[in-house]
Amino acid sequence: MSGAALGIEIVVQRMVLFGTLLAWYLCFLIVFILPLDVSTTIYKQCIIDHEQIPSVPAALFPFTNTTSCYKPWSYIPDGIMPVFWRVVYWTSQCLTWLLLPFMQSYARSGGFSITGKIKTALIENAIYYGTYLLIFGSLLIYVAVHPQWHLSWYELQTIGITAANTWGLFLLVLLLGYGLVEIPRSYWNGSRHGHMLIKTYFKASKLMTEKADAEENLEDVMEEVRKVSESIKYNHPLRKCVDTILRKCPVDYQEKMGRNMDDYEDFDDKQNTYPSEKSLVKLHKQVIYAVQRHNRTRVQWQILLQQAIHLEDVAKNETSSAHQFVHSFPSTEPSGWFSRYIYTPTVEWYWECFLKRWFYRLLSVIITMFSVAVVWSECTFFSTRPVLSLFAVFIQLAERDYNYLYIEMACFLTIFFLCICVYSTVFRIRVFNYYYLAPHHQTDAYSLQFSGMLFCRLTPPLCLNFLGLIHMDSAISHQQKEQTAYTSIMGSMRVLSFIANGFYIYYPMLILILCIATYFSLGTRCLNLLGFQQFMGDCEMTSDLIDEGKELIRREKRKRQRIEDGENRRRHYENRLFLVMTIDCTRSTNNALPTEAKYSRSGNRPDKDCIELLQDAEPLDFNADSLTDDPLDPDSGRHTVGRYLSMSSSRNRIFDDV
């Protein structure tokens, strides 16, 4: 790869990693710092309450709490938190609305230079940025037409923040309603090994179809690349672009195309029609997408195959009376100290066949209780007298005793659970091949940055929703209490009263409807009716795909078994050959010892010959892929064994000439 092309690739990779990690870091940083902001605000409110209430003798009112306020261990001085929240919030908003969309288009562009990539990114985001300008311009015109509205810069800023949080809350409720039900159900189903096995068969069938489509798409794109490579010769001005495209192709395709490019013929602009640079940019983009998709499906197939084999091993070992977990295909890697001394086969059997299912069921029950508490609090957090939100009750009970550690832990666990429900849904959803987070480093740059955008847009409304659940947001609870530094940065929602008093209060109640729809799998059934095959136990198509996946897994296991048997035979033949040659070397050396005095100059010759023969001995070319199931096939690997036996039968004459 040329220096310029390599430099562009490194720049793109670093941009993707830096942008995604910064977006994720800022979002998770808010989760850890917000509980400290809550405890500091409660301490300030305690000081205000004690300053307003005059000192009363304890003898007159013995049940009055006269305990003085004390600073929490995590107290943050005034002036620090507002600056911190302002930097974190506006940095995340610049990332999600400006920088990350541009970086997405830049990373996905097929340009051959930095300037070309920037130009493509600006063109693709012209409509995206134009929409922002249109909304902002309409807002300014609306304010100018109504003179009774004297909006300051602070109020305009609050309107912009409110608009962004409203969009984020709309998406937040959808994702949260799905995660509150699907996460505990996934753990409960994880304890059912039979269910997980047939679902893995179903996934194998669908993934094999996707893998075949990816391979067919890659073949078509490589055919286009071959035609372009043959038409544009080495001395053509666009040959550098073609070479850049070829470097993105798989190695085997590069070798095939390289065999036909040894002519160095001159090009003739009058006789031949050559593709333009624009078409090469489009082809470059198609190559990047096709190769990424092919590699992703190939890796996912291997991972899914391992999962299916493991689940089948669990099903077989459940009926074992030896209580020793036996793998169908033991790992070829050397076992570490953890596997030798702690996670032994006996411990593995008890965990996989007995303890794991009960652990998953217990975890599912605990998460279900948290989910019920969240749904109840989301539907009742607007009620302040009486307080119906469970999380507000817990925080207020701890506030009476000024137990700041309990307050911070309760806030952290609540926010952390909400983040798990929302962010896990972000990792689960898949919008065709447009957005998909694949494990084991198989996610493309576009999807990574899209996840960073979603995190930055979902975290601020999630934190505001949490503050509403614990009655720390006066715009929702309508209580005259000390505001957190985070709420002060968000601005007063009373500027847009219809959002503060309507949308922010009643829209989260939709979570209850979404949870019911998720519980009865209404979305899955709708997708199945539209032709997108989904896992449903009472569907005939699902049964057919399960049978097909089972056959695919069985075929792959037979293939892997043949490869393993071939490797075992090869090692056996290598050891046998080494043993035979060692014995012959020893015999020839012993026979040459009596003549050592007579031929003193060549006395060490037999040892040297043995060493050279042992070093030059190469393993037999035994390949398990060449084996066939037909024993009458003349091209099978049996003639290799016969050739070895014929050679080993005359081993007594190998060193007769020494």
XYZ file of C-alpha atoms in Angstrom:
658
model
C 0.000 0.000 0.000
C 1.327 3.401 -0.928
C 2.235 5.932 1.709
C -0.653 8.281 0.910
C -3.261 5.509 0.931
C -1.834 4.049 4.137
C -1.894 7.485 5.744
C -5.549 7.970 4.825
C -6.479 4.572 6.259
C -4.702 5.315 9.535
C -6.370 8.727 9.780
C -9.819 7.210 9.191
C -9.291 4.466 11.777
C -8.090 6.911 14.404
C -10.981 9.266 13.694
C -13.498 6.448 14.106
C -11.940 5.163 17.327
C -11.514 8.594 18.871
C -15.010 9.806 17.993
C -16.738 6.632 19.184
C -14.743 6.305 22.402
C -15.251 9.986 23.247
C -19.015 9.700 22.725
C -19.245 6.547 24.854
C -16.979 7.995 27.541
C -19.010 11.181 27.946
C -22.263 9.238 28.183
C -21.031 6.845 30.856
C -19.317 9.711 32.687
C -22.710 11.363 33.194
C -24.014 8.167 34.767
C -21.246 8.119 37.375
C -21.237 11.853 38.209
C -24.982 12.503 38.438
C -25.384 10.650 41.814
C -22.717 12.954 43.274
C -24.660 15.937 42.003
C -27.817 14.596 43.678
C -26.128 14.101 47.071
C -24.561 17.569 46.927
C -27.946 19.104 46.095
C -29.594 17.310 49.033
C -26.894 18.686 51.327
C -27.520 22.230 50.063
C -31.253 21.768 50.535
C -30.595 20.613 54.110
C -28.650 23.807 54.816
C -31.450 25.935 53.372
C -34.075 24.142 55.448
C -32.121 24.569 58.701
C -31.543 28.254 58.014
C -35.257 28.868 57.486
C -36.429 26.881 60.544
C -35.608 28.629 63.836
C -34.034 26.683 66.618
C -36.710 25.048 68.800
C -36.056 23.471 72.203
C -36.106 19.724 72.057
C -38.215 19.515 75.215
C -41.140 21.245 73.515
C -41.028 19.167 70.344
C -39.254 15.889 71.105
C -40.085 14.358 67.683
C -38.467 17.158 65.681
C -35.306 16.207 63.826
C -32.704 18.667 65.042
C -29.717 16.876 63.570
C -27.411 19.364 61.897
C -26.352 18.852 58.293
C -22.948 17.449 57.563
C -21.067 17.341 54.306
C -21.128 14.130 52.295
C -17.849 12.444 51.552
C -18.290 13.289 47.851
C -19.199 16.947 48.331
C -18.327 19.089 45.313
C -17.799 22.840 45.929
C -19.958 25.444 44.241
C -19.094 26.455 40.720
C -17.455 23.186 39.654
C -20.464 21.088 38.671
C -22.096 23.689 36.377
C -18.881 24.099 34.409
C -18.410 20.345 34.249
C -21.954 19.678 33.007
C -21.717 22.493 30.470
C -18.514 21.097 28.973
C -19.762 17.503 28.933
C -23.207 18.308 27.560
C -22.201 20.657 24.760
C -19.291 18.440 23.741
C -21.616 15.444 23.410
C -24.166 17.516 21.501
C -21.545 18.786 19.053
C -20.461 15.196 18.534
C -23.927 13.782 17.924
C -25.335 16.559 15.734
C -22.283 17.835 13.846
C -19.047 15.863 13.997
C -20.168 12.217 14.072
C -22.534 12.521 11.052
C -19.689 14.095 9.085
C -17.251 11.407 10.238
C -19.753 8.706 9.276
C -19.899 9.918 5.690
C -16.134 10.432 5.643
C -15.409 6.875 6.804
C -17.904 5.347 4.378
C -16.790 7.424 1.412
C -15.036 5.748 -1.469
C -12.790 8.701 -2.248
C -9.106 8.171 -2.910
C -7.859 11.308 -1.132
C -8.657 13.293 1.978
C -10.070 16.127 -0.109
C -12.326 13.751 -2.007
C -13.622 12.170 1.185
C -14.358 15.566 2.741
C -16.199 16.696 -0.381
C -18.333 13.553 -0.412
C -19.111 13.907 3.293
C -20.217 17.525 2.877
C -22.492 16.663 -0.047
C -24.114 13.754 1.786
C -24.738 15.870 4.901
C -26.035 18.923 3.018
C -29.671 17.868 3.547
C -28.906 16.891 7.143
C -27.419 20.276 8.025
C -29.962 22.113 5.882
C -32.761 20.719 8.019
C -31.151 22.221 11.120
C -30.836 25.606 9.474
C -34.443 25.475 8.299
C -35.747 24.701 11.798
C -33.570 27.361 13.405
C -34.539 29.956 10.796
C -38.240 29.181 11.207
C -37.872 29.602 14.968
C -36.203 32.995 14.565
C -38.905 34.160 12.146
C -41.615 33.001 14.544
C -40.015 34.948 17.388
C -39.625 38.068 15.228
C -43.281 38.000 14.133
C -44.566 37.833 17.741
C -43.255 40.929 19.512
C -44.781 39.837 22.840
C -42.113 37.168 22.972
C -38.924 38.747 24.196
C -36.691 35.723 24.097
C -33.162 36.133 25.316
C -30.192 34.027 24.296
C -30.698 31.880 27.405
C -34.304 31.138 26.473
C -33.376 30.334 22.877
C -30.714 28.000 24.213
C -33.301 26.348 26.464
C -35.647 25.852 23.500
C -32.865 24.146 21.548
C -32.008 21.882 24.485
C -35.680 21.081 24.977
C -36.099 20.170 21.312
C -33.083 17.826 21.449
C -34.257 16.228 24.710
C -37.785 15.806 23.340
C -36.461 13.878 20.348
C -34.259 11.808 22.665
C -37.140 11.102 25.077
C -39.304 9.901 22.191
C -36.669 7.315 21.234
C -35.783 6.589 24.874
C -39.281 5.402 25.771
C -39.364 3.062 22.765
C -36.023 1.463 23.610
C -36.700 1.346 27.347
C -40.089 -0.325 26.882
C -38.426 -3.089 24.871
C -35.459 -3.579 27.202
C -37.508 -3.755 30.419
C -39.204 -6.921 29.151
C -36.674 -8.463 26.796
C -33.690 -8.485 29.174
C -35.330 -10.565 31.962
C -36.963 -12.794 29.342
C -33.614 -13.401 27.626
C -32.067 -14.556 30.900
C -35.041 -16.788 31.639
C -34.827 -18.349 28.182
C -31.071 -18.692 28.680
C -31.780 -21.156 31.485
C -33.706 -23.374 29.027
C -31.027 -25.236 27.106
C -33.477 -26.862 24.708
C -34.982 -23.525 23.776
C -31.564 -21.982 23.231
C -30.492 -24.913 21.038
C -33.444 -24.738 18.649
C -33.093 -20.943 18.518
C -29.435 -21.407 17.580
C -30.496 -23.761 14.785
C -32.891 -21.073 13.573
C -30.134 -18.452 13.628
C -27.798 -20.809 11.769
C -30.271 -21.197 8.933
C -30.775 -17.446 8.582
C -27.065 -16.708 8.904
C -26.183 -19.254 6.221
C -28.593 -17.487 3.850
C -27.002 -14.157 4.676
C -23.539 -15.656 4.267
C -24.446 -16.999 0.823
C -25.810 -13.577 -0.181
C -22.625 -11.896 1.040
C -20.450 -14.312 -0.947
C -22.563 -13.808 -4.069
C -22.399 -10.035 -3.652
C -18.627 -10.223 -3.205
C -18.316 -12.314 -6.387
C -20.296 -9.750 -8.364
C -18.242 -6.852 -7.046
C -14.972 -8.698 -7.688
C -16.098 -9.338 -11.263
C -16.587 -5.597 -11.727
C -13.158 -4.968 -10.248
C -11.626 -7.517 -12.612
C -13.146 -5.828 -15.645
C -11.941 -2.426 -14.505
C -8.475 -3.789 -13.725
C -8.173 -5.349 -17.175
C -9.364 -2.215 -18.978
C -7.139 0.263 -17.123
C -3.470 -0.571 -17.701
C -0.471 0.270 -15.580
C 0.368 3.527 -17.352
C -3.166 4.898 -17.189
C -3.648 8.026 -15.001
C -6.378 6.250 -12.990
C -4.289 3.142 -12.381
C -3.408 4.339 -8.864
C -7.090 4.374 -7.992
C -7.477 0.836 -9.335
C -4.500 -0.316 -7.275
C -6.104 1.179 -4.170
C -9.283 -0.776 -4.904
C -7.321 -3.975 -5.449
C -5.626 -3.630 -2.065
C -9.056 -3.691 -0.400
C -9.937 -6.999 -2.097
C -9.301 -10.391 -0.455
C -5.877 -11.928 -1.057
C -7.099 -14.794 -3.241
C -8.887 -12.386 -5.559
C -5.779 -10.221 -5.742
C -3.729 -13.222 -6.844
C -6.259 -14.167 -9.522
C -6.348 -10.654 -10.914
C -2.563 -10.300 -10.752
C -2.035 -13.250 -13.120
C -3.745 -11.375 -15.957
C -1.899 -8.078 -15.504
C 1.555 -8.864 -16.858
C 1.208 -7.395 -20.338
C 1.945 -3.700 -19.649
C 0.077 -2.699 -22.789
C -0.346 0.972 -23.557
C -3.846 2.379 -23.417
C -5.513 4.078 -26.364
C -8.026 6.800 -25.545
C -9.494 6.709 -29.047
C -10.380 3.037 -29.189
C -11.319 2.051 -25.631
C -13.874 3.464 -23.195
C -12.505 3.819 -19.690
C -14.452 4.291 -16.453
C -14.459 7.715 -14.891
C -13.058 8.599 -11.495
C -16.596 9.003 -10.153
C -17.446 5.429 -11.109
C -14.228 4.233 -9.465
C -15.196 6.025 -6.256
C -18.548 4.241 -6.329
C -16.838 0.905 -7.002
C -14.381 1.531 -4.163
C -17.289 2.077 -1.778
C -18.961 -1.133 -2.960
C -15.742 -3.113 -2.446
C -15.335 -1.843 1.125
C -18.933 -2.749 1.963
C -18.835 -6.170 0.269
C -15.552 -7.232 1.922
C -16.711 -6.039 5.338
C -20.001 -7.906 5.020
C -18.295 -11.085 3.809
C -15.790 -11.081 6.682
C -18.518 -10.362 9.207
C -20.776 -13.223 8.123
C -17.829 -15.615 7.983
C -16.738 -14.788 11.548
C -20.313 -14.860 12.827
C -20.828 -18.285 11.303
C -17.818 -19.671 13.157
C -19.020 -18.134 16.426
C -22.547 -19.481 15.963
C -21.142 -22.892 15.122
C -19.194 -22.910 18.376
C -22.328 -21.947 20.311
C -24.377 -24.719 18.697
C -21.706 -27.353 19.404
C -21.442 -26.173 23.018
C -25.215 -26.351 23.537
C -25.288 -29.842 22.049
C -22.476 -30.841 24.406
C -24.479 -29.493 27.353
C -27.512 -31.516 26.261
C -25.385 -34.668 26.050
C -23.617 -34.114 29.376
C -26.837 -33.490 31.303
C -27.522 -37.250 31.320
C -23.944 -38.164 32.197
C -23.503 -40.049 35.458
C -19.777 -39.362 35.638
C -20.329 -35.625 36.336
C -17.434 -34.813 34.035
C -18.039 -32.338 31.226
C -16.831 -33.799 27.918
C -16.376 -31.623 24.847
C -16.999 -32.962 21.360
C -14.032 -30.994 20.046
C -11.521 -30.216 22.806
C -9.648 -26.970 22.531
C -6.261 -27.184 20.828
C -4.904 -24.333 22.939
C -3.007 -25.281 26.108
C -5.133 -24.956 29.222
C -4.154 -22.344 31.781
C -3.939 -22.604 35.536
C -7.591 -21.590 35.899
C -8.776 -24.577 33.860
C -6.369 -26.995 35.535
C -6.988 -26.105 39.168
C -10.309 -24.210 39.457
C -12.546 -24.714 36.430
C -12.019 -28.451 36.193
C -14.299 -30.750 34.145
C -16.271 -31.566 37.304
C -16.798 -27.896 38.168
C -17.675 -27.191 34.550
C -20.315 -29.943 34.590
C -21.985 -28.617 37.736
C -21.959 -25.069 36.354
C -23.178 -25.812 32.825
C -25.674 -28.546 33.675
C -27.014 -27.479 37.051
C -25.997 -24.127 38.571
C -26.108 -21.925 35.491
C -29.801 -22.374 34.818
C -30.760 -21.558 38.392
C -28.449 -18.550 38.426
C -30.062 -17.229 35.240
C -33.547 -17.774 36.660
C -32.694 -15.948 39.870
C -31.155 -13.093 37.878
C -34.247 -12.957 35.676
C -36.520 -12.661 38.723
C -34.415 -9.835 40.208
C -34.373 -7.913 36.919
C -38.126 -8.436 36.562
C -38.665 -6.817 39.966
C -36.559 -3.830 38.888
C -38.530 -3.604 35.652
C -41.861 -3.583 37.484
C -40.576 -0.832 39.783
C -39.475 1.263 36.792
C -42.799 0.846 34.971
C -44.774 1.752 38.108
C -42.589 4.803 38.783
C -42.799 5.986 35.165
C -46.591 5.928 35.348
C -46.855 7.651 38.739
C -43.840 9.974 39.101
C -45.984 13.084 38.455
C -47.811 12.504 41.768
C -46.031 14.337 44.590
C -48.766 14.123 47.257
C -48.859 11.232 47.944
C -45.502 10.125 46.611
C -46.143 7.068 44.442
C -42.817 6.723 42.656
C -40.863 3.961 44.382
C -37.488 5.520 43.633
C -38.642 8.864 45.057
C -39.779 7.081 48.223
C -36.381 5.403 48.639
C -34.454 8.650 48.133
C -36.685 10.626 50.508
C -36.340 8.001 53.241
C -32.557 8.213 52.969
C -32.751 12.008 52.830
C -34.396 12.149 56.254
C -31.385 10.458 57.858
C -28.894 12.166 55.530
C -27.489 8.818 54.465
C -25.556 10.132 51.475
C -23.832 6.854 50.694
C -27.180 5.087 50.388
C -28.493 7.939 48.219
C -25.553 7.735 45.855
C -25.698 3.946 45.594
C -29.461 3.984 44.988
C -29.081 6.665 42.308
C -26.210 4.837 40.655
C -27.998 1.467 40.571
C -31.158 3.045 39.192
C -29.364 4.952 36.442
C -27.207 1.942 35.678
C -30.247 -0.295 35.270
C -31.957 2.243 33.009
C -28.786 2.496 30.912
C -28.550 -1.294 30.602
C -32.150 -1.495 29.379
C -31.668 1.305 26.846
C -28.113 0.631 25.655
C -28.605 -3.130 25.368
C -31.517 -2.424 23.018
C -29.190 -0.224 20.958
C -26.817 -3.184 20.681
C -29.651 -5.579 19.789
C -31.472 -3.621 17.098
C -30.536 -4.048 13.480
C -31.721 -1.870 10.621
C -31.110 -4.261 7.710
C -27.402 -3.850 6.877
C -27.521 -0.100 7.438
C -26.890 -0.272 11.182
C -25.682 -3.400 12.928
C -23.344 -3.849 15.903
C -21.613 -7.193 15.398
C -19.364 -8.758 18.079
C -15.703 -9.789 17.783
C -14.528 -6.607 16.022
C -16.809 -7.086 13.010
C -18.727 -3.781 13.263
C -18.060 -1.292 10.507
C -17.117 2.329 11.155
C -20.542 3.651 10.178
C -22.393 1.540 12.764
C -19.875 2.324 15.504
C -20.288 6.049 15.045
C -24.049 5.696 14.760
C -24.084 3.998 18.167
C -22.066 6.904 19.576
C -24.629 9.323 18.144
C -27.498 7.410 19.747
C -25.756 7.309 23.124
C -25.165 11.063 23.101
C -28.795 11.733 22.196
C -30.293 9.276 24.683
C -28.229 9.997 27.818
C -29.404 13.604 28.590
C -33.141 12.782 28.436
C -32.476 9.567 30.388
C -30.873 11.579 33.202
C -33.714 14.099 33.165
C -36.199 11.251 33.313
C -34.344 9.794 36.296
C -34.398 13.156 38.102
C -38.136 13.247 37.489
C -38.528 9.760 38.966
C -36.882 10.850 42.236
C -38.676 14.270 42.253
C -35.484 16.291 41.823
C -36.742 18.175 38.744
C -38.972 21.098 39.746
C -40.337 21.459 36.209
C -42.066 18.101 36.650
C -42.592 17.826 40.417
C -43.582 21.543 40.762
C -41.807 21.793 44.103
C -39.727 24.736 45.254
C -36.548 22.869 46.034
C -32.885 23.307 45.322
C -32.102 22.353 41.748
C -29.250 20.098 40.723
C -26.457 21.582 38.665
C -27.470 19.295 35.791
C -31.025 20.703 35.750
C -29.697 24.254 35.802
C -27.682 23.567 32.663
C -30.726 22.068 30.939
C -32.657 25.290 31.622
C -36.174 25.839 32.856
C -38.747 23.875 30.914
C -41.377 26.467 31.806
C -40.362 28.370 28.681
C -42.281 25.683 26.782
C -45.041 24.856 29.238
C -46.895 22.464 26.927
C -43.806 20.230 26.877
C -43.007 20.495 30.592
C -46.609 19.991 31.733
C -47.725 17.609 29.012
C -45.206 15.649 26.960
C -42.595 15.102 29.687
C -45.225 13.847 32.150
C -47.642 11.768 30.118
C -45.496 10.401 27.305
C -43.393 8.109 29.607
C -46.643 6.340 30.506
C -46.461 4.816 27.043
C -43.829 2.455 28.501
C -46.628 0.340 29.955
C -48.185 -0.216 26.513
C -44.795 -0.940 24.970
C -43.972 -3.472 27.689
C -47.264 -5.291 27.070
C -46.619 -5.312 23.329
C -43.090 -6.650 23.881
C -44.313 -9.337 26.265
C -46.735 -10.705 23.668
C -44.117 -10.284 20.865
C -46.385 -8.092 18.743
C -43.432 -6.561 16.912
C -42.020 -9.998 16.090
C -45.377 -11.163 14.782
C -45.771 -8.073 12.603
C -42.303 -8.560 11.089
C -43.105 -12.208 10.452
C -46.286 -11.231 8.615
C -44.297 -8.779 6.466
C -41.983 -11.575 5.318
C -39.052 -11.127 7.722
C -38.545 -14.559 9.275
C -38.554 -14.310 13.064
C -38.215 -17.013 15.703
C -41.748 -18.091 16.615
C -42.491 -21.508 18.063
C -45.945 -21.854 16.518
C -44.942 -21.085 12.930
C -44.389 -23.660 10.193
C -41.681 -21.558 8.570
C -39.799 -21.475 11.866
C -39.898 -25.288 12.094
C -38.521 -25.614 8.575
C -35.686 -23.203 9.327
C -34.893 -25.070 12.545
C -34.605 -28.367 10.656
C -32.436 -26.724 8.028
C -30.175 -25.215 10.675
C -29.849 -28.558 12.442
C -28.710 -30.185 9.217
C -26.205 -27.377 8.586
C -24.704 -27.793 12.066
C -24.524 -31.575 11.595
C -22.743 -31.127 8.265
C -20.229 -28.693 9.752
C -19.543 -31.081 12.626
C -18.836 -33.925 10.185
C -16.490 -31.674 8.261
C -14.679 -30.643 11.416
C -14.475 -34.281 12.528
C -12.865 -35.292 9.228
C -10.337 -32.493 9.552
C -9.513 -33.520 13.114
C -9.159 -37.179 12.139
C -6.885 -36.187 9.289
C -4.691 -34.148 11.596
C -4.478 -37.063 14.020
C -3.427 -39.433 11.226
C -0.866 -36.952 10.010
C 0.675 -36.603 13.460
C 0.686 -40.392 13.802
C 2.502 -40.824 10.486
C 5.011 -38.095 11.328
C 5.822 -39.713 14.670
C 6.128 -43.127 13.057
C 8.401 -41.817 10.308
C 10.569 -40.005 12.826
C 10.847 -43.173 14.931
C 11.844 -45.310 11.923
C 14.496 -42.854 10.739
C 15.869 -42.521 14.270
C 16.266 -46.309 14.565
C 18.031 -46.490 11.174
C 20.366 -43.675 12.144
C 21.213 -45.458 15.377
C 21.916 -48.742 13.574
C 24.105 -47.122 10.929
C 26.035 -45.253 13.607
C 26.700 -48.453 15.568
C 27.854 -50.238 12.392
C 30.269 -47.435 11.563
C 31.989 -47.418 14.982
C 34.506 -50.298 14.298
C 35.872 -48.563 11.218
C 36.377 -45.239 12.947
C 40.099 -45.776 13.494
C 40.688 -46.789 9.885
C 38.809 -43.903 8.409
C 39.574 -41.237 10.972
C 38.790 -38.255 8.721
C 35.261 -39.443 7.921
C 34.409 -40.983 11.273
C 31.586 -38.511 12.040
C 30.019 -38.825 8.630
C 27.176 -41.205 9.659
C 26.099 -38.875 12.446
C 26.112 -35.959 10.065
C 24.075 -37.884 7.506
C 21.508 -38.877 10.127
C 21.180 -35.323 11.341
C 20.787 -34.017 7.800
C 18.170 -36.634 6.956
C 16.204 -35.903 10.115
C 16.345 -32.178 9.455
C 15.341 -32.575 5.804
C 12.500 -34.973 6.586
C 9.297 -33.207 5.738
C 5.835 -34.307 6.878
C 3.776 -36.153 4.358
C 1.422 -34.032 2.353
C -1.638 -35.377 4.053
C -4.596 -33.045 3.744
C -7.915 -33.894 5.333
C -9.718 -31.758 2.791
C -8.709 -34.199 0.063
C -10.534 -37.045 1.788
C -13.853 -38.041 0.374
C -16.628 -40.163 1.697
C -16.354 -42.482 -1.325
C -13.854 -45.275 -0.589
C -13.582 -46.062 -4.304
C -12.497 -42.560 -5.258
C -9.057 -42.830 -6.920
C -8.212 -39.265 -5.901
C -8.745 -39.873 -2.220
C -5.943 -39.720 0.313
C -5.469 -43.511 0.656
C -2.675 -43.663 -1.905
C -0.592 -41.480 0.417
C -0.719 -44.142 3.086
C 0.234 -46.822 0.605
C 3.171 -44.811 -0.577
C 4.378 -44.423 2.965
C 4.069 -48.163 3.668
C 6.031 -49.022 0.580
C 8.779 -46.692 1.653
C 8.866 -47.984 5.201
C 9.037 -51.628 4.119
C 12.539 -51.116 2.651
C 13.901 -49.175 5.583
C 16.799 -51.649 6.138
C 18.458 -50.513 2.871
C 18.211 -46.775 3.372
C 21.716 -46.373 4.809
C 23.490 -49.231 3.010
C 25.548 -46.763 0.974
C 27.030 -45.089 4.058
